[in-house]
Short mmCIF file of N, CA and C in Angstrom, two decimals:
data_model
loop_
_atom_site.label_atom_id
_atom_site.label_comp_id
_atom_site.label_asym_id
_atom_site.label_seq_id
_atom_site.Cartn_x
_atom_site.Cartn_y
_atom_site.Cartn_z
N MET L 49 -18.31 26.06 -12.73
CA MET L 49 -19.00 25.49 -11.60
C MET L 49 -18.19 24.31 -11.05
N ILE L 50 -18.01 24.28 -9.75
CA ILE L 50 -17.25 23.20 -9.12
C ILE L 50 -18.13 21.97 -8.99
N LYS L 51 -17.60 20.84 -9.42
CA LYS L 51 -18.35 19.59 -9.35
C LYS L 51 -17.98 18.84 -8.08
N ASN L 52 -18.85 17.92 -7.69
CA ASN L 52 -18.64 17.14 -6.46
C ASN L 52 -17.31 16.40 -6.48
N HIS L 53 -16.94 15.81 -7.63
CA HIS L 53 -15.69 15.05 -7.66
C HIS L 53 -14.47 15.96 -7.48
N GLU L 54 -14.57 17.23 -7.91
CA GLU L 54 -13.46 18.16 -7.71
C GLU L 54 -13.31 18.51 -6.23
N ILE L 55 -14.43 18.67 -5.55
CA ILE L 55 -14.41 18.94 -4.11
C ILE L 55 -13.81 17.74 -3.38
N MET L 56 -14.24 16.54 -3.76
CA MET L 56 -13.74 15.33 -3.12
C MET L 56 -12.23 15.18 -3.36
N LYS L 57 -11.76 15.52 -4.56
CA LYS L 57 -10.33 15.43 -4.84
C LYS L 57 -9.55 16.39 -3.95
N ALA L 58 -10.08 17.60 -3.76
CA ALA L 58 -9.40 18.59 -2.92
C ALA L 58 -9.37 18.13 -1.46
N ILE L 59 -10.49 17.63 -0.97
CA ILE L 59 -10.55 17.14 0.41
C ILE L 59 -9.60 15.97 0.58
N THR L 60 -9.59 15.07 -0.38
CA THR L 60 -8.70 13.91 -0.32
C THR L 60 -7.24 14.33 -0.27
N ALA L 61 -6.86 15.31 -1.08
CA ALA L 61 -5.48 15.78 -1.09
C ALA L 61 -5.08 16.34 0.28
N VAL L 62 -5.97 17.09 0.91
CA VAL L 62 -5.69 17.64 2.23
C VAL L 62 -5.52 16.53 3.26
N ILE L 63 -6.43 15.56 3.23
CA ILE L 63 -6.37 14.45 4.19
C ILE L 63 -5.10 13.63 4.00
N ILE L 64 -4.75 13.33 2.76
CA ILE L 64 -3.54 12.55 2.50
C ILE L 64 -2.31 13.33 2.95
N SER L 65 -2.28 14.62 2.72
CA SER L 65 -1.14 15.43 3.18
C SER L 65 -1.02 15.39 4.69
N MET L 66 -2.17 15.50 5.38
CA MET L 66 -2.15 15.44 6.84
C MET L 66 -1.70 14.07 7.32
N LEU L 67 -2.17 13.02 6.65
CA LEU L 67 -1.80 11.66 7.03
C LEU L 67 -0.30 11.44 6.86
N ILE L 68 0.24 11.86 5.74
CA ILE L 68 1.68 11.71 5.50
C ILE L 68 2.48 12.49 6.54
N ALA L 69 2.04 13.70 6.85
CA ALA L 69 2.73 14.50 7.86
C ALA L 69 2.70 13.82 9.22
N ASN L 70 1.54 13.25 9.59
CA ASN L 70 1.43 12.56 10.88
C ASN L 70 2.29 11.31 10.92
N VAL L 71 2.28 10.53 9.85
CA VAL L 71 3.10 9.32 9.81
C VAL L 71 4.57 9.70 9.86
N TRP L 72 4.96 10.73 9.12
CA TRP L 72 6.35 11.17 9.12
C TRP L 72 6.76 11.62 10.52
N ALA L 73 5.92 12.43 11.18
CA ALA L 73 6.22 12.90 12.53
C ALA L 73 6.34 11.73 13.50
N SER L 74 5.45 10.75 13.37
CA SER L 74 5.52 9.56 14.23
C SER L 74 6.80 8.79 13.97
N THR L 75 7.19 8.70 12.71
CA THR L 75 8.40 7.97 12.36
C THR L 75 9.63 8.64 12.95
N VAL L 76 9.70 9.96 12.86
CA VAL L 76 10.84 10.68 13.42
C VAL L 76 10.89 10.45 14.92
N THR L 77 9.75 10.54 15.60
CA THR L 77 9.70 10.28 17.04
C THR L 77 10.15 8.87 17.34
N TYR L 78 9.67 7.90 16.55
CA TYR L 78 10.04 6.50 16.74
C TYR L 78 11.55 6.32 16.56
N LEU L 79 12.10 6.91 15.54
CA LEU L 79 13.53 6.76 15.28
C LEU L 79 14.36 7.38 16.39
N ASP L 80 13.89 8.51 16.94
CA ASP L 80 14.61 9.14 18.03
C ASP L 80 14.63 8.27 19.28
N SER L 81 13.62 7.39 19.42
CA SER L 81 13.52 6.58 20.63
C SER L 81 14.15 5.20 20.47
N THR L 82 14.79 4.93 19.34
CA THR L 82 15.43 3.63 19.13
C THR L 82 16.93 3.82 18.98
N THR L 83 17.65 2.72 19.08
CA THR L 83 19.09 2.79 18.86
C THR L 83 19.45 2.51 17.42
N ALA L 84 18.51 2.00 16.64
CA ALA L 84 18.78 1.64 15.25
C ALA L 84 18.43 2.81 14.34
N THR L 85 19.17 3.89 14.44
CA THR L 85 18.97 5.02 13.56
C THR L 85 19.97 4.94 12.42
N PRO L 86 19.74 5.66 11.33
CA PRO L 86 20.71 5.62 10.24
C PRO L 86 22.11 6.04 10.68
N GLU L 87 22.21 6.91 11.70
CA GLU L 87 23.53 7.37 12.15
C GLU L 87 24.29 6.29 12.92
N THR L 88 23.59 5.37 13.60
CA THR L 88 24.27 4.40 14.44
C THR L 88 24.28 2.99 13.87
N LYS L 89 23.51 2.72 12.85
CA LYS L 89 23.48 1.38 12.28
C LYS L 89 24.79 1.14 11.54
N GLU L 90 25.38 -0.01 11.75
CA GLU L 90 26.70 -0.29 11.20
C GLU L 90 26.76 -0.20 9.68
N ASN L 91 25.76 -0.71 8.99
CA ASN L 91 25.81 -0.71 7.52
C ASN L 91 24.85 0.33 6.95
N ASP L 92 24.91 1.55 7.47
CA ASP L 92 23.97 2.58 7.04
C ASP L 92 24.17 2.99 5.58
N ASP L 93 25.29 2.65 4.97
CA ASP L 93 25.48 2.97 3.56
C ASP L 93 24.51 2.19 2.67
N ASP L 94 24.03 1.05 3.17
CA ASP L 94 23.10 0.23 2.40
C ASP L 94 21.66 0.72 2.48
N ASP L 95 21.36 1.58 3.44
CA ASP L 95 20.00 2.05 3.66
C ASP L 95 19.89 3.54 3.37
N PRO L 96 19.28 3.93 2.26
CA PRO L 96 19.09 5.35 2.00
C PRO L 96 18.25 5.98 3.12
N TRP L 97 18.47 7.26 3.41
CA TRP L 97 17.76 7.94 4.49
C TRP L 97 16.26 7.87 4.32
N TYR L 98 15.77 7.94 3.08
CA TYR L 98 14.32 7.96 2.88
C TYR L 98 13.66 6.64 3.26
N MET L 99 14.41 5.56 3.26
CA MET L 99 13.85 4.27 3.69
C MET L 99 13.37 4.36 5.13
N TRP L 100 14.12 5.10 5.95
CA TRP L 100 13.76 5.21 7.36
C TRP L 100 12.53 6.09 7.55
N ILE L 101 12.32 7.04 6.70
CA ILE L 101 11.16 7.92 6.82
C ILE L 101 9.91 7.24 6.29
N LEU L 102 10.03 6.38 5.30
CA LEU L 102 8.87 5.78 4.66
C LEU L 102 8.54 4.37 5.15
N ILE L 103 9.03 4.00 6.31
CA ILE L 103 8.69 2.73 6.94
C ILE L 103 7.78 3.04 8.13
N TYR L 104 6.67 2.31 8.24
CA TYR L 104 5.72 2.56 9.32
C TYR L 104 6.38 2.30 10.68
N PRO L 105 6.17 3.18 11.65
CA PRO L 105 6.79 3.03 12.97
C PRO L 105 6.50 1.67 13.61
N GLY L 106 7.52 1.06 14.20
CA GLY L 106 7.38 -0.23 14.86
C GLY L 106 7.50 -1.41 13.92
N THR L 107 7.72 -1.13 12.63
CA THR L 107 7.85 -2.20 11.64
C THR L 107 9.18 -2.04 10.89
N LYS L 108 9.54 -3.08 10.19
CA LYS L 108 10.73 -3.04 9.35
C LYS L 108 10.40 -3.38 7.90
N TRP L 109 9.15 -3.80 7.66
CA TRP L 109 8.74 -4.24 6.33
C TRP L 109 7.58 -3.43 5.75
N CYS L 110 6.93 -2.60 6.54
CA CYS L 110 5.73 -1.87 6.09
C CYS L 110 6.10 -0.50 5.56
N GLY L 111 6.20 -0.38 4.25
CA GLY L 111 6.53 0.89 3.63
C GLY L 111 7.40 0.69 2.41
N ALA L 112 8.22 1.69 2.14
CA ALA L 112 9.08 1.66 0.96
C ALA L 112 10.26 0.73 1.21
N GLY L 113 10.22 -0.46 0.66
CA GLY L 113 11.29 -1.43 0.86
C GLY L 113 11.22 -2.02 2.26
N ASN L 114 12.38 -2.33 2.82
CA ASN L 114 12.42 -2.81 4.20
C ASN L 114 13.76 -2.43 4.81
N ILE L 115 13.79 -2.39 6.13
CA ILE L 115 15.01 -2.03 6.85
C ILE L 115 15.44 -3.17 7.77
N SER L 116 15.02 -4.38 7.44
CA SER L 116 15.36 -5.54 8.26
C SER L 116 16.80 -5.98 7.98
N ASP L 117 17.37 -6.64 8.98
CA ASP L 117 18.71 -7.19 8.81
C ASP L 117 18.67 -8.57 8.17
N THR L 118 17.60 -9.32 8.45
CA THR L 118 17.42 -10.66 7.89
C THR L 118 15.95 -10.85 7.55
N GLU L 119 15.64 -11.95 6.89
CA GLU L 119 14.26 -12.26 6.53
C GLU L 119 13.37 -12.43 7.77
N ASN L 120 13.95 -12.88 8.87
CA ASN L 120 13.18 -13.11 10.10
C ASN L 120 13.19 -11.93 11.05
N ASP L 121 13.79 -10.82 10.67
CA ASP L 121 13.90 -9.63 11.51
C ASP L 121 12.62 -8.81 11.40
N LEU L 122 11.82 -8.81 12.47
CA LEU L 122 10.57 -8.06 12.50
C LEU L 122 10.66 -6.96 13.55
N GLY L 123 9.88 -5.91 13.37
CA GLY L 123 9.84 -4.83 14.34
C GLY L 123 8.98 -5.17 15.54
N SER L 124 8.81 -4.20 16.43
CA SER L 124 8.03 -4.43 17.64
C SER L 124 6.55 -4.70 17.33
N ALA L 125 6.05 -4.19 16.23
CA ALA L 125 4.68 -4.49 15.78
C ALA L 125 4.75 -5.74 14.91
N HIS L 126 5.16 -6.85 15.54
CA HIS L 126 5.52 -8.06 14.78
C HIS L 126 4.38 -8.67 13.98
N GLU L 127 3.13 -8.63 14.46
CA GLU L 127 2.02 -9.21 13.68
C GLU L 127 1.81 -8.43 12.38
N THR L 128 1.77 -7.11 12.51
CA THR L 128 1.61 -6.25 11.33
C THR L 128 2.81 -6.41 10.40
N ASP L 129 4.00 -6.42 10.97
CA ASP L 129 5.22 -6.53 10.18
C ASP L 129 5.26 -7.85 9.42
N GLY L 130 4.77 -8.93 10.04
CA GLY L 130 4.72 -10.22 9.35
C GLY L 130 3.83 -10.18 8.13
N CYS L 131 2.72 -9.45 8.24
CA CYS L 131 1.82 -9.29 7.09
C CYS L 131 2.52 -8.54 5.96
N CYS L 132 3.22 -7.47 6.32
CA CYS L 132 3.93 -6.67 5.32
C CYS L 132 5.05 -7.47 4.66
N ARG L 133 5.76 -8.27 5.47
CA ARG L 133 6.83 -9.10 4.92
C ARG L 133 6.26 -10.10 3.91
N ALA L 134 5.17 -10.76 4.26
CA ALA L 134 4.55 -11.72 3.34
C ALA L 134 4.13 -11.02 2.05
N HIS L 135 3.58 -9.81 2.17
CA HIS L 135 3.16 -9.04 0.99
C HIS L 135 4.37 -8.66 0.13
N ASP L 136 5.47 -8.33 0.77
CA ASP L 136 6.69 -8.00 0.02
C ASP L 136 7.20 -9.18 -0.81
N TYR L 137 6.87 -10.40 -0.40
CA TYR L 137 7.31 -11.59 -1.12
C TYR L 137 6.29 -12.07 -2.16
N CYS L 138 5.32 -11.23 -2.50
CA CYS L 138 4.36 -11.58 -3.55
C CYS L 138 5.13 -11.98 -4.82
N ASP L 139 4.71 -13.07 -5.44
CA ASP L 139 5.45 -13.59 -6.60
C ASP L 139 4.99 -13.02 -7.94
N ASP L 140 4.01 -12.11 -7.92
CA ASP L 140 3.52 -11.52 -9.17
C ASP L 140 3.31 -10.03 -8.96
N THR L 141 4.33 -9.24 -9.29
CA THR L 141 4.28 -7.80 -9.10
C THR L 141 4.74 -7.08 -10.36
N ILE L 142 4.42 -5.79 -10.41
CA ILE L 142 4.92 -4.92 -11.48
C ILE L 142 5.56 -3.72 -10.79
N THR L 143 6.87 -3.57 -10.95
CA THR L 143 7.58 -2.47 -10.31
C THR L 143 7.20 -1.14 -10.99
N ALA L 144 7.52 -0.04 -10.32
CA ALA L 144 7.21 1.29 -10.84
C ALA L 144 7.79 1.46 -12.24
N ASN L 145 7.00 1.99 -13.14
CA ASN L 145 7.39 2.27 -14.52
C ASN L 145 7.76 1.04 -15.34
N ALA L 146 7.35 -0.13 -14.89
CA ALA L 146 7.61 -1.37 -15.63
C ALA L 146 6.31 -1.88 -16.25
N THR L 147 6.46 -2.82 -17.18
CA THR L 147 5.31 -3.42 -17.85
C THR L 147 5.36 -4.93 -17.71
N ALA L 148 4.21 -5.52 -17.39
CA ALA L 148 4.06 -6.97 -17.32
C ALA L 148 2.59 -7.27 -17.59
N HIS L 149 2.31 -8.43 -18.12
CA HIS L 149 0.92 -8.83 -18.44
C HIS L 149 0.23 -7.79 -19.33
N ASN L 150 1.01 -7.09 -20.14
CA ASN L 150 0.51 -6.04 -21.03
C ASN L 150 -0.07 -4.85 -20.25
N LEU L 151 0.38 -4.66 -19.01
CA LEU L 151 -0.02 -3.53 -18.17
C LEU L 151 1.23 -2.75 -17.78
N THR L 152 1.15 -1.43 -17.80
CA THR L 152 2.26 -0.58 -17.37
C THR L 152 1.91 0.06 -16.04
N ASN L 153 2.81 -0.07 -15.09
CA ASN L 153 2.62 0.51 -13.76
C ASN L 153 3.15 1.93 -13.76
N ASN L 154 2.25 2.91 -13.74
CA ASN L 154 2.65 4.31 -13.70
C ASN L 154 2.74 4.85 -12.28
N ALA L 155 2.45 4.02 -11.29
CA ALA L 155 2.54 4.44 -9.89
C ALA L 155 4.02 4.53 -9.48
N PRO L 156 4.33 5.32 -8.46
CA PRO L 156 5.72 5.44 -8.01
C PRO L 156 6.16 4.29 -7.10
N PHE L 157 5.37 3.24 -7.02
CA PHE L 157 5.69 2.09 -6.18
C PHE L 157 5.23 0.81 -6.87
N THR L 158 5.70 -0.32 -6.39
CA THR L 158 5.35 -1.62 -6.95
C THR L 158 3.88 -1.94 -6.71
N LEU L 159 3.21 -2.51 -7.71
CA LEU L 159 1.83 -2.96 -7.57
C LEU L 159 1.80 -4.48 -7.70
N SER L 160 0.85 -5.10 -7.00
CA SER L 160 0.80 -6.56 -6.89
C SER L 160 -0.43 -7.16 -7.54
N ASN L 161 -0.35 -8.46 -7.78
CA ASN L 161 -1.52 -9.21 -8.21
C ASN L 161 -2.56 -9.10 -7.10
N CYS L 162 -3.83 -9.02 -7.47
CA CYS L 162 -4.91 -8.85 -6.49
C CYS L 162 -4.93 -9.96 -5.45
N LYS L 163 -4.50 -11.17 -5.82
CA LYS L 163 -4.50 -12.26 -4.83
C LYS L 163 -3.55 -11.94 -3.68
N CYS L 164 -2.43 -11.30 -3.97
CA CYS L 164 -1.47 -10.92 -2.92
C CYS L 164 -2.06 -9.81 -2.04
N ASP L 165 -2.72 -8.85 -2.66
CA ASP L 165 -3.33 -7.78 -1.86
C ASP L 165 -4.49 -8.33 -1.03
N ASP L 166 -5.22 -9.30 -1.56
CA ASP L 166 -6.30 -9.93 -0.79
C ASP L 166 -5.73 -10.67 0.43
N GLN L 167 -4.60 -11.35 0.25
CA GLN L 167 -3.95 -12.05 1.37
C GLN L 167 -3.42 -11.05 2.40
N PHE L 168 -2.88 -9.93 1.94
CA PHE L 168 -2.39 -8.87 2.82
C PHE L 168 -3.55 -8.31 3.65
N TYR L 169 -4.66 -8.04 2.98
CA TYR L 169 -5.87 -7.54 3.64
C TYR L 169 -6.31 -8.50 4.74
N ALA L 170 -6.42 -9.78 4.40
CA ALA L 170 -6.88 -10.79 5.36
C ALA L 170 -5.91 -10.90 6.54
N CYS L 171 -4.62 -10.84 6.28
CA CYS L 171 -3.62 -10.93 7.34
C CYS L 171 -3.74 -9.75 8.31
N LEU L 172 -3.87 -8.54 7.77
CA LEU L 172 -4.00 -7.36 8.62
C LEU L 172 -5.29 -7.41 9.44
N LYS L 173 -6.38 -7.86 8.82
CA LYS L 173 -7.65 -7.99 9.54
C LYS L 173 -7.53 -9.02 10.66
N LYS L 174 -6.86 -10.14 10.38
CA LYS L 174 -6.69 -11.19 11.38
C LYS L 174 -5.82 -10.71 12.54
N ALA L 175 -4.77 -9.94 12.25
CA ALA L 175 -3.90 -9.41 13.30
C ALA L 175 -4.70 -8.51 14.24
N ASP L 176 -5.58 -7.70 13.69
CA ASP L 176 -6.52 -6.86 14.44
C ASP L 176 -5.86 -6.10 15.60
N THR L 177 -4.77 -5.40 15.29
CA THR L 177 -4.12 -4.53 16.27
C THR L 177 -4.27 -3.09 15.79
N SER L 178 -3.96 -2.14 16.65
CA SER L 178 -4.06 -0.74 16.22
C SER L 178 -3.10 -0.49 15.06
N ASN L 179 -1.92 -1.10 15.09
CA ASN L 179 -0.97 -0.92 13.99
C ASN L 179 -1.46 -1.56 12.71
N SER L 180 -2.02 -2.77 12.78
CA SER L 180 -2.50 -3.43 11.56
C SER L 180 -3.66 -2.65 10.96
N ARG L 181 -4.50 -2.09 11.81
CA ARG L 181 -5.63 -1.29 11.29
C ARG L 181 -5.13 -0.01 10.62
N ARG L 182 -4.12 0.63 11.21
CA ARG L 182 -3.57 1.85 10.60
C ARG L 182 -2.89 1.54 9.27
N VAL L 183 -2.07 0.51 9.25
CA VAL L 183 -1.40 0.13 8.00
C VAL L 183 -2.44 -0.23 6.95
N GLY L 184 -3.48 -0.96 7.33
CA GLY L 184 -4.56 -1.32 6.41
C GLY L 184 -5.25 -0.10 5.83
N ARG L 185 -5.56 0.87 6.69
CA ARG L 185 -6.23 2.09 6.20
C ARG L 185 -5.31 2.87 5.26
N ILE L 186 -4.03 2.98 5.62
CA ILE L 186 -3.10 3.72 4.75
C ILE L 186 -2.99 3.04 3.39
N PHE L 187 -2.71 1.73 3.39
CA PHE L 187 -2.48 1.02 2.13
C PHE L 187 -3.76 0.91 1.30
N PHE L 188 -4.85 0.49 1.91
CA PHE L 188 -6.06 0.19 1.15
C PHE L 188 -6.96 1.41 0.93
N ASN L 189 -6.98 2.37 1.85
CA ASN L 189 -7.93 3.47 1.73
C ASN L 189 -7.32 4.77 1.22
N TYR L 190 -6.09 5.09 1.64
CA TYR L 190 -5.55 6.42 1.37
C TYR L 190 -4.57 6.51 0.21
N LEU L 191 -3.80 5.47 -0.03
CA LEU L 191 -2.76 5.57 -1.06
C LEU L 191 -3.27 5.48 -2.50
N GLY L 192 -4.48 5.02 -2.69
CA GLY L 192 -4.98 4.87 -4.05
C GLY L 192 -4.35 3.70 -4.77
N THR L 193 -3.97 2.69 -4.00
CA THR L 193 -3.31 1.51 -4.55
C THR L 193 -4.26 0.74 -5.47
N LYS L 194 -3.70 0.21 -6.52
CA LYS L 194 -4.44 -0.67 -7.42
C LYS L 194 -3.75 -2.03 -7.43
N CYS L 195 -4.47 -3.01 -7.91
CA CYS L 195 -3.89 -4.34 -8.10
C CYS L 195 -4.29 -4.80 -9.50
N PHE L 196 -3.74 -5.91 -9.95
CA PHE L 196 -4.09 -6.43 -11.27
C PHE L 196 -4.46 -7.90 -11.16
N ARG L 197 -5.29 -8.31 -12.08
CA ARG L 197 -5.65 -9.73 -12.17
C ARG L 197 -6.23 -9.99 -13.55
N GLU L 198 -6.30 -11.27 -13.89
CA GLU L 198 -6.89 -11.68 -15.15
C GLU L 198 -8.38 -11.92 -14.90
N ASP L 199 -9.22 -11.22 -15.66
CA ASP L 199 -10.67 -11.35 -15.50
C ASP L 199 -11.33 -10.92 -16.81
N TYR L 200 -12.63 -11.12 -16.88
CA TYR L 200 -13.37 -10.66 -18.06
C TYR L 200 -13.25 -9.14 -18.16
N PRO L 201 -13.29 -8.59 -19.37
CA PRO L 201 -13.15 -7.14 -19.53
C PRO L 201 -14.22 -6.38 -18.74
N VAL L 202 -13.79 -5.33 -18.06
CA VAL L 202 -14.70 -4.49 -17.30
C VAL L 202 -15.50 -3.63 -18.26
N VAL L 203 -16.81 -3.61 -18.07
CA VAL L 203 -17.69 -2.76 -18.86
C VAL L 203 -17.86 -1.42 -18.16
N LYS L 204 -18.14 -1.47 -16.85
CA LYS L 204 -18.31 -0.24 -16.08
C LYS L 204 -18.25 -0.55 -14.58
N CYS L 205 -18.12 0.51 -13.83
CA CYS L 205 -18.16 0.43 -12.37
C CYS L 205 -19.63 0.49 -11.95
N THR L 206 -20.04 -0.45 -11.09
CA THR L 206 -21.45 -0.47 -10.65
C THR L 206 -21.63 0.00 -9.21
N LYS L 207 -20.54 0.06 -8.44
CA LYS L 207 -20.61 0.57 -7.07
C LYS L 207 -19.28 1.22 -6.74
N SER L 208 -19.34 2.45 -6.24
CA SER L 208 -18.11 3.17 -5.94
C SER L 208 -18.27 4.00 -4.67
N ILE L 209 -17.13 4.48 -4.16
CA ILE L 209 -17.12 5.42 -3.05
C ILE L 209 -16.26 6.61 -3.47
N TYR L 210 -16.44 7.73 -2.81
CA TYR L 210 -15.70 8.93 -3.15
C TYR L 210 -14.80 9.42 -2.02
N PHE L 211 -14.89 8.79 -0.85
CA PHE L 211 -14.10 9.27 0.28
C PHE L 211 -13.39 8.11 0.94
N PRO L 212 -12.13 8.17 1.25
CA PRO L 212 -11.29 9.35 1.18
C PRO L 212 -10.78 9.65 -0.23
N ARG L 213 -10.98 8.73 -1.17
CA ARG L 213 -10.69 9.01 -2.58
C ARG L 213 -11.57 8.11 -3.42
N TYR L 214 -11.79 8.49 -4.67
CA TYR L 214 -12.67 7.70 -5.53
C TYR L 214 -12.12 6.29 -5.68
N LYS L 215 -13.03 5.33 -5.56
CA LYS L 215 -12.64 3.93 -5.71
C LYS L 215 -13.84 3.13 -6.19
N CYS L 216 -13.64 2.33 -7.21
CA CYS L 216 -14.68 1.43 -7.67
C CYS L 216 -14.64 0.17 -6.80
N LEU L 217 -15.79 -0.22 -6.27
CA LEU L 217 -15.86 -1.39 -5.40
C LEU L 217 -16.44 -2.62 -6.10
N GLU L 218 -17.29 -2.39 -7.09
CA GLU L 218 -17.89 -3.51 -7.84
C GLU L 218 -17.92 -3.16 -9.32
N TYR L 219 -17.74 -4.18 -10.14
CA TYR L 219 -17.64 -3.98 -11.58
C TYR L 219 -18.66 -4.82 -12.32
N GLU L 220 -19.01 -4.36 -13.52
CA GLU L 220 -19.79 -5.19 -14.45
C GLU L 220 -18.81 -5.67 -15.51
N TYR L 221 -18.90 -6.96 -15.84
CA TYR L 221 -17.95 -7.57 -16.78
C TYR L 221 -18.65 -8.02 -18.06
N ASP L 222 -17.89 -8.07 -19.14
CA ASP L 222 -18.37 -8.61 -20.40
C ASP L 222 -17.89 -10.06 -20.49
N THR L 223 -18.76 -10.97 -20.09
CA THR L 223 -18.39 -12.39 -20.04
C THR L 223 -18.40 -13.06 -21.41
N THR L 224 -18.74 -12.30 -22.46
CA THR L 224 -18.71 -12.87 -23.81
C THR L 224 -17.31 -12.77 -24.42
N LYS L 225 -16.43 -12.01 -23.80
CA LYS L 225 -15.07 -11.84 -24.31
C LYS L 225 -14.07 -12.62 -23.47
N ASP L 226 -12.87 -12.79 -24.01
CA ASP L 226 -11.81 -13.51 -23.31
C ASP L 226 -11.33 -12.70 -22.10
N LYS L 227 -10.87 -13.42 -21.09
CA LYS L 227 -10.29 -12.76 -19.92
C LYS L 227 -8.98 -12.11 -20.32
N LYS L 228 -8.65 -11.03 -19.61
CA LYS L 228 -7.39 -10.33 -19.84
C LYS L 228 -6.96 -9.68 -18.52
N TYR L 229 -5.67 -9.36 -18.43
CA TYR L 229 -5.18 -8.67 -17.24
C TYR L 229 -5.63 -7.22 -17.27
N GLN L 230 -6.09 -6.73 -16.10
CA GLN L 230 -6.58 -5.37 -15.97
C GLN L 230 -6.25 -4.85 -14.57
N TRP L 231 -6.31 -3.53 -14.42
CA TRP L 231 -6.14 -2.88 -13.12
C TRP L 231 -7.47 -2.86 -12.39
N PHE L 232 -7.42 -3.06 -11.07
CA PHE L 232 -8.61 -2.98 -10.22
C PHE L 232 -8.25 -2.20 -8.96
N ASN L 233 -9.25 -1.56 -8.37
CA ASN L 233 -9.04 -0.92 -7.08
C ASN L 233 -8.95 -1.98 -6.00
N VAL L 234 -8.10 -1.75 -5.01
CA VAL L 234 -8.03 -2.67 -3.87
C VAL L 234 -9.28 -2.42 -3.01
N PRO L 235 -9.67 -3.39 -2.17
CA PRO L 235 -10.87 -3.20 -1.35
C PRO L 235 -10.69 -2.10 -0.31
N GLN L 236 -11.78 -1.61 0.20
CA GLN L 236 -11.75 -0.63 1.29
C GLN L 236 -11.48 -1.38 2.60
N PHE L 237 -10.58 -0.88 3.42
CA PHE L 237 -10.23 -1.57 4.67
C PHE L 237 -11.23 -1.22 5.76
#
């Protein structure tokens, strides 16, 4: 018998696939309309081709790494890009397949301390542009991103959502035990 969570997982996989395809198609269109393509950029040996595909259109910092020439180099979606740049400079992260704070990051991308993700969320909300809203939905709602922080041990999830993917929104904690670093779901955008 198929359970509700299995149906939700299947629907989520389809939506994420469509989202990635749309972002990729938009990126290719964006790259075709700019002069800064991997073929014409002077130092293209420093930028792997996939960096150009996995950067949100109109930005240089939103996605896998960055394609900026300098720290102050922002894309045409400068408000959104500024938020992504600030997030990239988070001082407490765990890279893919690395361990810190007694936590191992099994995700294929870097995960940040929850305070950095909270600041990223607030920055994107404050920017309030179509690009900042899209980047916010991708990062916070669709990617399944987690963050870490030191808190009392989680006993259970008390409030969750299942769409576009399962996410715990509120937790019950055991305040009789010492705080420890743990993984948490990022907020819904």
